[in-house]
Amino acid sequence: MSLWGGRFRKVSDIQFKKFNNSLSVDYRLIKDDIKSSIAWSKILLDIKILTNNEQKLIEKTLKWILKKYIYDFNKILSSDSEDIHSWIESILVNKIGELGKKLYTGRSRNDQIATNLKLWCKRKSTCILKAIVKLQRSFFNHASLQQNTIIPGYTHLQRAQPITFSYWCLAYIEMFERDRLRILDVINRLDFSPLGSGAIAGTSWNIDRKKLAKLMGFSDCTTNALDSVSDRDFILDILSAASISMMHLSRFSEDLIFYNSGEANFIELSDAITSGSSLMPQKKNPDILELIRGKCSGVYGSLISMFTLLKGLPLSYNKDFQEDKKYLFQGLDIWEECLNMSSLVLNNMKLNDIHCKKTAQEGYSNATELADYLVSKGISFRDAHHISGNIVIEAISQKKYLEELNLLVLKKYCSVIEKDIYQYLTLESCLEKKNAIGGVSKKQTKIALHNVENRLLLLEK
Ligand code: ARG
């Protein structure tokens, strides 16, 4: 019989029951439901609904249920219980009889589910934080090895200025660091326990909700029961963090798909993470990166579905909420998997460094340096930009790099140009001059690597 069967005289229609049940999705909350139930039993002991022995037996049985079923989800799924709460209740009552029913004093599934979801988010976040740190470490390993590997930096997908592969890795480490901090923000904001809010208006029992919150590891309890059972902002928050991070992952994928293309040929992905074509024998495809880029849509979908689910819902609990788990789980599972897959890519690729440097040399990416040189000789930047542009046209027509042009030719465009221009135009000199904080010079790169390494060592402890 269902939890609410007392008010009903007819059994549920089979199709309706199937439609109404959520066990096939929310079975994943077993750990969280048991954690919050144990905490609740301790509070029931405080207010003398349970005796010491009764609380102990309930706690022991709940722990036994967790141990028995945590690795055997199929057993849970074969039950026809409505949801994970009713499933646990049925097993508990089955095992210890009437006493099991006492656990449900003063508690509603409304505050229970809101609490469990927050506990789940906290648990999943620790896995995601780990995956982010692991990914940052994979970037860092390349970054420290590739400090001298020059690649072209792009704007508009046109070669713009030379950078190093190390510097490119450091850019992604920054993005994922923001993602990491974003999760911590989300967790801070959701760290208030809704348990003890009852169905909507609070509980009639004189319980210590702050103590209850602490028992579950929350920093405090929520302050308005009506809001507590209706609030799913934290799911929007965490899916927003996931969406932003997936956007970073998809840009990373896109960069590498391009670097891996025959046209760029900057990197080579190992056979271990590439796949072939059923028709074209020569192909070695970066499917893994395309999947990461593609799966981003599933996370955005979850976020938008969640917004749509919540929009216009009257206070407080509505069954619409039952759908939230699907989106939350889907979004965060994809995020975690794609973070891990991205580490796998980085750990299974190598750079064609000679070719990278050659390409960086080819795109006139030192034209800005030429303009800066003219400025150092007293020309205004606007004029210098113009002169440098004309020299680029000359170099293109001669099919030469800027630094291959004869000094007399250069002087034709601007008489202040001297022999020292050639040193100025080397790629190495272009990099070295970018020495203000955040620039690509060796010195700044070393500082950035040092800071990242220290942070990673702390986080990996
Ligand atoms: N399975 C339900 C959910 O996920 C639990 C809460 C049920 N509450 C209720 N008033 N029907 O939302």
mmCIF file with all atom_site columns, N, CA, C and O in Angstrom, residues 293-327:
data_model
loop_
_atom_site.group_PDB
_atom_site.id
_atom_site.type_symbol
_atom_site.label_atom_id
_atom_site.label_alt_id
_atom_site.label_comp_id
_atom_site.label_asym_id
_atom_site.label_entity_id
_atom_site.label_seq_id
_atom_site.pdbx_PDB_ins_code
_atom_site.Cartn_x
_atom_site.Cartn_y
_atom_site.Cartn_z
_atom_site.occupancy
_atom_site.B_iso_or_equiv
_atom_site.pdbx_formal_charge
_atom_site.auth_seq_id
_atom_site.auth_comp_id
_atom_site.auth_asym_id
_atom_site.auth_atom_id
_atom_site.pdbx_PDB_model_num
ATOM 1   N N  . ARG A 1 293 ? 32.069 18.381 -26.816 1.00 0.00 ? 293 ARG A N  1
ATOM 2   C CA . ARG A 1 293 ? 31.428 19.592 -27.365 1.00 0.00 ? 293 ARG A CA 1
ATOM 3   C C  . ARG A 1 293 ? 29.922 19.360 -27.517 1.00 0.00 ? 293 ARG A C  1
ATOM 4   O O  . ARG A 1 293 ? 29.114 20.215 -27.181 1.00 0.00 ? 293 ARG A O  1
ATOM 5   N N  . GLY A 1 294 ? 29.556 18.177 -27.986 1.00 0.00 ? 294 GLY A N  1
ATOM 6   C CA . GLY A 1 294 ? 28.140 17.882 -28.225 1.00 0.00 ? 294 GLY A CA 1
ATOM 7   C C  . GLY A 1 294 ? 27.348 17.709 -26.943 1.00 0.00 ? 294 GLY A C  1
ATOM 8   O O  . GLY A 1 294 ? 26.207 18.168 -26.836 1.00 0.00 ? 294 GLY A O  1
ATOM 9   N N  . LYS A 1 295 ? 27.974 17.075 -25.947 1.00 0.00 ? 295 LYS A N  1
ATOM 10  C CA . LYS A 1 295 ? 27.238 16.781 -24.717 1.00 0.00 ? 295 LYS A CA 1
ATOM 11  C C  . LYS A 1 295 ? 26.936 18.036 -23.903 1.00 0.00 ? 295 LYS A C  1
ATOM 12  O O  . LYS A 1 295 ? 26.072 18.032 -23.022 1.00 0.00 ? 295 LYS A O  1
ATOM 13  N N  . CYS A 1 296 ? 27.630 19.081 -24.220 1.00 0.00 ? 296 CYS A N  1
ATOM 14  C CA . CYS A 1 296 ? 27.357 20.385 -23.616 1.00 0.00 ? 296 CYS A CA 1
ATOM 15  C C  . CYS A 1 296 ? 25.858 20.716 -23.749 1.00 0.00 ? 296 CYS A C  1
ATOM 16  O O  . CYS A 1 296 ? 25.248 21.273 -22.841 1.00 0.00 ? 296 CYS A O  1
ATOM 17  N N  . SER A 1 297 ? 25.275 20.306 -24.874 1.00 0.00 ? 297 SER A N  1
ATOM 18  C CA . SER A 1 297 ? 23.862 20.641 -25.111 1.00 0.00 ? 297 SER A CA 1
ATOM 19  C C  . SER A 1 297 ? 22.953 19.971 -24.082 1.00 0.00 ? 297 SER A C  1
ATOM 20  O O  . SER A 1 297 ? 21.943 20.541 -23.685 1.00 0.00 ? 297 SER A O  1
ATOM 21  N N  . GLY A 1 298 ? 23.336 18.773 -23.621 1.00 0.00 ? 298 GLY A N  1
ATOM 22  C CA . GLY A 1 298 ? 22.519 18.076 -22.623 1.00 0.00 ? 298 GLY A CA 1
ATOM 23  C C  . GLY A 1 298 ? 22.489 18.842 -21.303 1.00 0.00 ? 298 GLY A C  1
ATOM 24  O O  . GLY A 1 298 ? 21.470 18.868 -20.604 1.00 0.00 ? 298 GLY A O  1
ATOM 25  N N  . VAL A 1 299 ? 23.605 19.501 -20.977 1.00 0.00 ? 299 VAL A N  1
ATOM 26  C CA . VAL A 1 299 ? 23.660 20.247 -19.718 1.00 0.00 ? 299 VAL A CA 1
ATOM 27  C C  . VAL A 1 299 ? 22.847 21.546 -19.850 1.00 0.00 ? 299 VAL A C  1
ATOM 28  O O  . VAL A 1 299 ? 22.071 21.905 -18.955 1.00 0.00 ? 299 VAL A O  1
ATOM 29  N N  . TYR A 1 300 ? 23.006 22.223 -20.989 1.00 0.00 ? 300 TYR A N  1
ATOM 30  C CA . TYR A 1 300 ? 22.182 23.426 -21.207 1.00 0.00 ? 300 TYR A CA 1
ATOM 31  C C  . TYR A 1 300 ? 20.704 23.027 -21.187 1.00 0.00 ? 300 TYR A C  1
ATOM 32  O O  . TYR A 1 300 ? 19.856 23.735 -20.639 1.00 0.00 ? 300 TYR A O  1
ATOM 33  N N  . GLY A 1 301 ? 20.423 21.875 -21.789 1.00 0.00 ? 301 GLY A N  1
ATOM 34  C CA . GLY A 1 301 ? 19.040 21.382 -21.827 1.00 0.00 ? 301 GLY A CA 1
ATOM 35  C C  . GLY A 1 301 ? 18.502 21.195 -20.419 1.00 0.00 ? 301 GLY A C  1
ATOM 36  O O  . GLY A 1 301 ? 17.370 21.585 -20.112 1.00 0.00 ? 301 GLY A O  1
ATOM 37  N N  . SER A 1 302 ? 19.327 20.628 -19.549 1.00 0.00 ? 302 SER A N  1
ATOM 38  C CA . SER A 1 302 ? 18.897 20.414 -18.159 1.00 0.00 ? 302 SER A CA 1
ATOM 39  C C  . SER A 1 302 ? 18.593 21.747 -17.483 1.00 0.00 ? 302 SER A C  1
ATOM 40  O O  . SER A 1 302 ? 17.602 21.878 -16.763 1.00 0.00 ? 302 SER A O  1
ATOM 41  N N  . LEU A 1 303 ? 19.472 22.719 -17.715 1.00 0.00 ? 303 LEU A N  1
ATOM 42  C CA . LEU A 1 303 ? 19.268 24.031 -17.073 1.00 0.00 ? 303 LEU A CA 1
ATOM 43  C C  . LEU A 1 303 ? 17.970 24.667 -17.574 1.00 0.00 ? 303 LEU A C  1
ATOM 44  O O  . LEU A 1 303 ? 17.144 25.141 -16.784 1.00 0.00 ? 303 LEU A O  1
ATOM 45  N N  . ILE A 1 304 ? 17.783 24.636 -18.883 1.00 0.00 ? 304 ILE A N  1
ATOM 46  C CA . ILE A 1 304 ? 16.580 25.272 -19.441 1.00 0.00 ? 304 ILE A CA 1
ATOM 47  C C  . ILE A 1 304 ? 15.325 24.510 -19.011 1.00 0.00 ? 304 ILE A C  1
ATOM 48  O O  . ILE A 1 304 ? 14.296 25.108 -18.682 1.00 0.00 ? 304 ILE A O  1
ATOM 49  N N  . SER A 1 305 ? 15.422 23.170 -18.970 1.00 0.00 ? 305 SER A N  1
ATOM 50  C CA . SER A 1 305 ? 14.272 22.377 -18.524 1.00 0.00 ? 305 SER A CA 1
ATOM 51  C C  . SER A 1 305 ? 13.915 22.755 -17.092 1.00 0.00 ? 305 SER A C  1
ATOM 52  O O  . SER A 1 305 ? 12.740 22.860 -16.734 1.00 0.00 ? 305 SER A O  1
ATOM 53  N N  . MET A 1 306 ? 14.941 22.954 -16.285 1.00 0.00 ? 306 MET A N  1
ATOM 54  C CA . MET A 1 306 ? 14.714 23.270 -14.874 1.00 0.00 ? 306 MET A CA 1
ATOM 55  C C  . MET A 1 306 ? 14.053 24.644 -14.720 1.00 0.00 ? 306 MET A C  1
ATOM 56  O O  . MET A 1 306 ? 13.121 24.812 -13.939 1.00 0.00 ? 306 MET A O  1
ATOM 57  N N  . PHE A 1 307 ? 14.526 25.601 -15.503 1.00 0.00 ? 307 PHE A N  1
ATOM 58  C CA . PHE A 1 307 ? 13.894 26.935 -15.477 1.00 0.00 ? 307 PHE A CA 1
ATOM 59  C C  . PHE A 1 307 ? 12.430 26.820 -15.887 1.00 0.00 ? 307 PHE A C  1
ATOM 60  O O  . PHE A 1 307 ? 11.548 27.415 -15.276 1.00 0.00 ? 307 PHE A O  1
ATOM 61  N N  . THR A 1 308 ? 12.203 26.043 -16.924 1.00 0.00 ? 308 THR A N  1
ATOM 62  C CA . THR A 1 308 ? 10.840 25.919 -17.457 1.00 0.00 ? 308 THR A CA 1
ATOM 63  C C  . THR A 1 308 ? 9.945  25.205 -16.450 1.00 0.00 ? 308 THR A C  1
ATOM 64  O O  . THR A 1 308 ? 8.768  25.551 -16.293 1.00 0.00 ? 308 THR A O  1
ATOM 65  N N  . LEU A 1 309 ? 10.536 24.222 -15.764 1.00 0.00 ? 309 LEU A N  1
ATOM 66  C CA . LEU A 1 309 ? 9.787  23.468 -14.758 1.00 0.00 ? 309 LEU A CA 1
ATOM 67  C C  . LEU A 1 309 ? 9.305  24.376 -13.632 1.00 0.00 ? 309 LEU A C  1
ATOM 68  O O  . LEU A 1 309 ? 8.190  24.259 -13.142 1.00 0.00 ? 309 LEU A O  1
ATOM 69  N N  . LEU A 1 310 ? 10.161 25.301 -13.221 1.00 0.00 ? 310 LEU A N  1
ATOM 70  C CA . LEU A 1 310 ? 9.873  26.116 -12.035 1.00 0.00 ? 310 LEU A CA 1
ATOM 71  C C  . LEU A 1 310 ? 9.027  27.349 -12.342 1.00 0.00 ? 310 LEU A C  1
ATOM 72  O O  . LEU A 1 310 ? 8.321  27.866 -11.476 1.00 0.00 ? 310 LEU A O  1
ATOM 73  N N  . LYS A 1 311 ? 9.115  27.780 -13.590 1.00 0.00 ? 311 LYS A N  1
ATOM 74  C CA . LYS A 1 311 ? 8.457  29.048 -13.941 1.00 0.00 ? 311 LYS A CA 1
ATOM 75  C C  . LYS A 1 311 ? 6.957  29.002 -13.654 1.00 0.00 ? 311 LYS A C  1
ATOM 76  O O  . LYS A 1 311 ? 6.265  28.104 -14.084 1.00 0.00 ? 311 LYS A O  1
ATOM 77  N N  . GLY A 1 312 ? 6.502  29.978 -12.881 1.00 0.00 ? 312 GLY A N  1
ATOM 78  C CA . GLY A 1 312 ? 5.065  30.119 -12.671 1.00 0.00 ? 312 GLY A CA 1
ATOM 79  C C  . GLY A 1 312 ? 4.469  29.131 -11.682 1.00 0.00 ? 312 GLY A C  1
ATOM 80  O O  . GLY A 1 312 ? 3.248  29.099 -11.529 1.00 0.00 ? 312 GLY A O  1
ATOM 81  N N  . LEU A 1 313 ? 5.280  28.307 -11.020 1.00 0.00 ? 313 LEU A N  1
ATOM 82  C CA . LEU A 1 313 ? 4.699  27.370 -10.046 1.00 0.00 ? 313 LEU A CA 1
ATOM 83  C C  . LEU A 1 313 ? 4.245  28.125 -8.804  1.00 0.00 ? 313 LEU A C  1
ATOM 84  O O  . LEU A 1 313 ? 5.001  28.913 -8.242  1.00 0.00 ? 313 LEU A O  1
ATOM 85  N N  . PRO A 1 314 ? 3.029  27.860 -8.364  1.00 0.00 ? 314 PRO A N  1
ATOM 86  C CA . PRO A 1 314 ? 2.581  28.514 -7.122  1.00 0.00 ? 314 PRO A CA 1
ATOM 87  C C  . PRO A 1 314 ? 3.307  27.883 -5.926  1.00 0.00 ? 314 PRO A C  1
ATOM 88  O O  . PRO A 1 314 ? 3.727  26.733 -5.997  1.00 0.00 ? 314 PRO A O  1
ATOM 89  N N  . LEU A 1 315 ? 3.426  28.622 -4.825  1.00 0.00 ? 315 LEU A N  1
ATOM 90  C CA . LEU A 1 315 ? 3.979  28.018 -3.608  1.00 0.00 ? 315 LEU A CA 1
ATOM 91  C C  . LEU A 1 315 ? 2.971  26.994 -3.113  1.00 0.00 ? 315 LEU A C  1
ATOM 92  O O  . LEU A 1 315 ? 1.776  27.175 -3.292  1.00 0.00 ? 315 LEU A O  1
ATOM 93  N N  . SER A 1 316 ? 3.313  25.861 -2.518  1.00 0.00 ? 316 SER A N  1
ATOM 94  C CA . SER A 1 316 ? 4.706  25.576 -2.256  1.00 0.00 ? 316 SER A CA 1
ATOM 95  C C  . SER A 1 316 ? 5.104  24.348 -3.065  1.00 0.00 ? 316 SER A C  1
ATOM 96  O O  . SER A 1 316 ? 5.414  24.463 -4.235  1.00 0.00 ? 316 SER A O  1
ATOM 97  N N  . TYR A 1 317 ? 5.019  23.151 -2.460  1.00 0.00 ? 317 TYR A N  1
ATOM 98  C CA . TYR A 1 317 ? 5.383  21.935 -3.207  1.00 0.00 ? 317 TYR A CA 1
ATOM 99  C C  . TYR A 1 317 ? 4.357  21.656 -4.303  1.00 0.00 ? 317 TYR A C  1
ATOM 100 O O  . TYR A 1 317 ? 3.145  21.775 -4.099  1.00 0.00 ? 317 TYR A O  1
ATOM 101 N N  . ASN A 1 318 ? 4.836  21.305 -5.457  1.00 0.00 ? 318 ASN A N  1
ATOM 102 C CA . ASN A 1 318 ? 3.983  20.800 -6.545  1.00 0.00 ? 318 ASN A CA 1
ATOM 103 C C  . ASN A 1 318 ? 4.673  19.566 -7.104  1.00 0.00 ? 318 ASN A C  1
ATOM 104 O O  . ASN A 1 318 ? 5.899  19.485 -7.122  1.00 0.00 ? 318 ASN A O  1
ATOM 105 N N  . LYS A 1 319 ? 3.863  18.653 -7.584  1.00 0.00 ? 319 LYS A N  1
ATOM 106 C CA . LYS A 1 319 ? 4.452  17.393 -8.056  1.00 0.00 ? 319 LYS A CA 1
ATOM 107 C C  . LYS A 1 319 ? 5.391  17.612 -9.239  1.00 0.00 ? 319 LYS A C  1
ATOM 108 O O  . LYS A 1 319 ? 6.257  16.777 -9.525  1.00 0.00 ? 319 LYS A O  1
ATOM 109 N N  . ASP A 1 320 ? 5.224  18.748 -9.899  1.00 0.00 ? 320 ASP A N  1
ATOM 110 C CA . ASP A 1 320 ? 6.170  19.084 -10.978 1.00 0.00 ? 320 ASP A CA 1
ATOM 111 C C  . ASP A 1 320 ? 7.617  18.880 -10.515 1.00 0.00 ? 320 ASP A C  1
ATOM 112 O O  . ASP A 1 320 ? 8.487  18.486 -11.280 1.00 0.00 ? 320 ASP A O  1
ATOM 113 N N  . PHE A 1 321 ? 7.825  19.196 -9.220  1.00 0.00 ? 321 PHE A N  1
ATOM 114 C CA . PHE A 1 321 ? 9.182  19.095 -8.663  1.00 0.00 ? 321 PHE A CA 1
ATOM 115 C C  . PHE A 1 321 ? 9.814  17.726 -8.864  1.00 0.00 ? 321 PHE A C  1
ATOM 116 O O  . PHE A 1 321 ? 11.029 17.596 -8.897  1.00 0.00 ? 321 PHE A O  1
ATOM 117 N N  . GLN A 1 322 ? 8.957  16.719 -8.916  1.00 0.00 ? 322 GLN A N  1
ATOM 118 C CA . GLN A 1 322 ? 9.505  15.365 -9.022  1.00 0.00 ? 322 GLN A CA 1
ATOM 119 C C  . GLN A 1 322 ? 10.415 15.221 -10.251 1.00 0.00 ? 322 GLN A C  1
ATOM 120 O O  . GLN A 1 322 ? 11.322 14.406 -10.269 1.00 0.00 ? 322 GLN A O  1
ATOM 121 N N  . GLU A 1 323 ? 10.138 16.049 -11.274 1.00 0.00 ? 323 GLU A N  1
ATOM 122 C CA . GLU A 1 323 ? 10.940 15.981 -12.511 1.00 0.00 ? 323 GLU A CA 1
ATOM 123 C C  . GLU A 1 323 ? 12.344 16.553 -12.333 1.00 0.00 ? 323 GLU A C  1
ATOM 124 O O  . GLU A 1 323 ? 13.218 16.342 -13.163 1.00 0.00 ? 323 GLU A O  1
ATOM 125 N N  . ASP A 1 324 ? 12.524 17.350 -11.252 1.00 0.00 ? 324 ASP A N  1
ATOM 126 C CA . ASP A 1 324 ? 13.802 18.072 -11.102 1.00 0.00 ? 324 ASP A CA 1
ATOM 127 C C  . ASP A 1 324 ? 15.012 17.143 -11.049 1.00 0.00 ? 324 ASP A C  1
ATOM 128 O O  . ASP A 1 324 ? 16.080 17.470 -11.557 1.00 0.00 ? 324 ASP A O  1
ATOM 129 N N  . LYS A 1 325 ? 14.814 15.956 -10.428 1.00 0.00 ? 325 LYS A N  1
ATOM 130 C CA . LYS A 1 325 ? 15.955 15.046 -10.248 1.00 0.00 ? 325 LYS A CA 1
ATOM 131 C C  . LYS A 1 325 ? 16.550 14.618 -11.580 1.00 0.00 ? 325 LYS A C  1
ATOM 132 O O  . LYS A 1 325 ? 17.763 14.540 -11.752 1.00 0.00 ? 325 LYS A O  1
ATOM 133 N N  . LYS A 1 326 ? 15.637 14.346 -12.533 1.00 0.00 ? 326 LYS A N  1
ATOM 134 C CA . LYS A 1 326 ? 16.085 13.896 -13.848 1.00 0.00 ? 326 LYS A CA 1
ATOM 135 C C  . LYS A 1 326 ? 17.079 14.906 -14.439 1.00 0.00 ? 326 LYS A C  1
ATOM 136 O O  . LYS A 1 326 ? 18.143 14.546 -14.918 1.00 0.00 ? 326 LYS A O  1
ATOM 137 N N  . TYR A 1 327 ? 16.705 16.178 -14.360 1.00 0.00 ? 327 TYR A N  1
ATOM 138 C CA . TYR A 1 327 ? 17.546 17.223 -14.970 1.00 0.00 ? 327 TYR A CA 1
ATOM 139 C C  . TYR A 1 327 ? 18.831 17.428 -14.171 1.00 0.00 ? 327 TYR A C  1
ATOM 140 O O  . TYR A 1 327 ? 19.909 17.591 -14.735 1.00 0.00 ? 327 TYR A O  1
#
